[in-house]
Short mmCIF file of C-alpha atoms in Angstrom, two decimals:
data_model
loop_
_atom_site.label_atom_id
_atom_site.label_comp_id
_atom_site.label_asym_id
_atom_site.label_seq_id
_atom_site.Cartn_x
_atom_site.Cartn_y
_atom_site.Cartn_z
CA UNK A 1 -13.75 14.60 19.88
CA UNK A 2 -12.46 14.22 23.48
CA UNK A 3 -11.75 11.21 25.37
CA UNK A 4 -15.38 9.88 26.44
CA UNK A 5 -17.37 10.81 23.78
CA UNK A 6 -18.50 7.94 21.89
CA UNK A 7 -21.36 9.18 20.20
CA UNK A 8 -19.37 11.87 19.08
CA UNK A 9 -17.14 9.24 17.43
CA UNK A 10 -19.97 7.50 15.62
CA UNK A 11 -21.24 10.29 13.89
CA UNK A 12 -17.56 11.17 12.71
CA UNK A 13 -17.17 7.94 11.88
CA UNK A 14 -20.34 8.13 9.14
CA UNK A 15 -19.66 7.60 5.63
CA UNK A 16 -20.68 11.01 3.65
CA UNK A 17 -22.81 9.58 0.49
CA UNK A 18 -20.89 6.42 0.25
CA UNK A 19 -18.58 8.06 -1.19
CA UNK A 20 -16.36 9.61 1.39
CA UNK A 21 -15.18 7.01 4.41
CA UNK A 22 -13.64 8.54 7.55
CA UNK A 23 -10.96 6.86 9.45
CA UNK A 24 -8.50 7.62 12.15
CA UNK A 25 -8.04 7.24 16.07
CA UNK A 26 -10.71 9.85 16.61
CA UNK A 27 -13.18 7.90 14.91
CA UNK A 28 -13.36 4.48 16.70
CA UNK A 29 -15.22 4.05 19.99
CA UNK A 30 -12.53 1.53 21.52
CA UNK A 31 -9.33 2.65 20.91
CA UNK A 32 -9.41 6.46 20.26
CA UNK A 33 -6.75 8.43 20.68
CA UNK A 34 -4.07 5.31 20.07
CA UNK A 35 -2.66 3.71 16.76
CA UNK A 36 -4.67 0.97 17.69
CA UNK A 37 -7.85 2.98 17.23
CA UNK A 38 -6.24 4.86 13.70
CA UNK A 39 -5.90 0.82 12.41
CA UNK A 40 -9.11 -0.58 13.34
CA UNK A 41 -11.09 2.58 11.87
CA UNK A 42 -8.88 2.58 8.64
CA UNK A 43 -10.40 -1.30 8.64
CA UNK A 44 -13.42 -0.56 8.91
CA UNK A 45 -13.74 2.42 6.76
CA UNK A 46 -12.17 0.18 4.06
CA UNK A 47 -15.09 -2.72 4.52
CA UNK A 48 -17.38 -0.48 4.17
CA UNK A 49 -16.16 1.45 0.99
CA UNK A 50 -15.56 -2.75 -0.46
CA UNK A 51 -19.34 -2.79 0.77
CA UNK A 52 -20.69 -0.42 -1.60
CA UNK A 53 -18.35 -0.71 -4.19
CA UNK A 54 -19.96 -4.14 -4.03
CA UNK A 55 -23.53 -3.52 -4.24
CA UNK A 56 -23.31 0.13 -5.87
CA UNK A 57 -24.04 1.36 -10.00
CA UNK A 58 -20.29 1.12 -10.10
CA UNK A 59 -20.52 -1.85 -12.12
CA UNK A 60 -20.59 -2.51 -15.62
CA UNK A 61 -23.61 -3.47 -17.50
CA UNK A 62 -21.87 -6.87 -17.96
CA UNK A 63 -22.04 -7.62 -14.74
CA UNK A 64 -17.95 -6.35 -13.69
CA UNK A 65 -16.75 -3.27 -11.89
CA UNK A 66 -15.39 -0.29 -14.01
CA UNK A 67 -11.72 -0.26 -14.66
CA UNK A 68 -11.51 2.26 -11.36
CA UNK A 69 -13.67 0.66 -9.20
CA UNK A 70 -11.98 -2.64 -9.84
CA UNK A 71 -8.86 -1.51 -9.11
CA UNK A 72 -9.97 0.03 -5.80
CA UNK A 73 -11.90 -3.09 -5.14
CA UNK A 74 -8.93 -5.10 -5.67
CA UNK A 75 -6.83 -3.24 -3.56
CA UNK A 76 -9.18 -2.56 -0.13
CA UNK A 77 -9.71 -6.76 -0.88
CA UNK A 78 -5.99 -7.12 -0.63
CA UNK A 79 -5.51 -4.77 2.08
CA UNK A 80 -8.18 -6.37 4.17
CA UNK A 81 -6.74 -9.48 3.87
CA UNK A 82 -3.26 -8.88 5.06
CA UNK A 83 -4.57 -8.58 8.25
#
């Protein structure tokens, strides 16, 4: 999307099934076309992929994640909170 666009930027921006999260500049409303804009979205994407990894059928019937989906919950977790 060019410069202006916002809307254009939200609907890029829209996860595909939760299963596939979009990120980069060209995705966030603020700061497209700068790092700044590349950082935020990767963010964001990762909340919301921690977001239904949280509240989807990936976990166990015990109550935990799968092996896989606790791994990539443990990482986006870690990754988030670096910042």
């Amino acid at each position: 999307a060019r410069p202006g666009p916002a809307d254009k930027r939200a609907v890029l921006a829209q996860p595909h099934h939760d299963r596939v999260f979009f990120a980069g500049e060209a995705t966030d409303p603020v700061w497209a076309t700068r790092l700044d804009g590349a950082y935020a979205s990767g963010l964001r994407a990762a909340r919301e992929a921690l977001a239904v990894l949280n509240e989807s059928g990936s976990w166990r019937q015990d109550g935990g994640l799968a092996p896989a989906g606790e791994r990539c919950r443990h990482d986006i977790d870690a990754m988030l909170h670096r910042t």
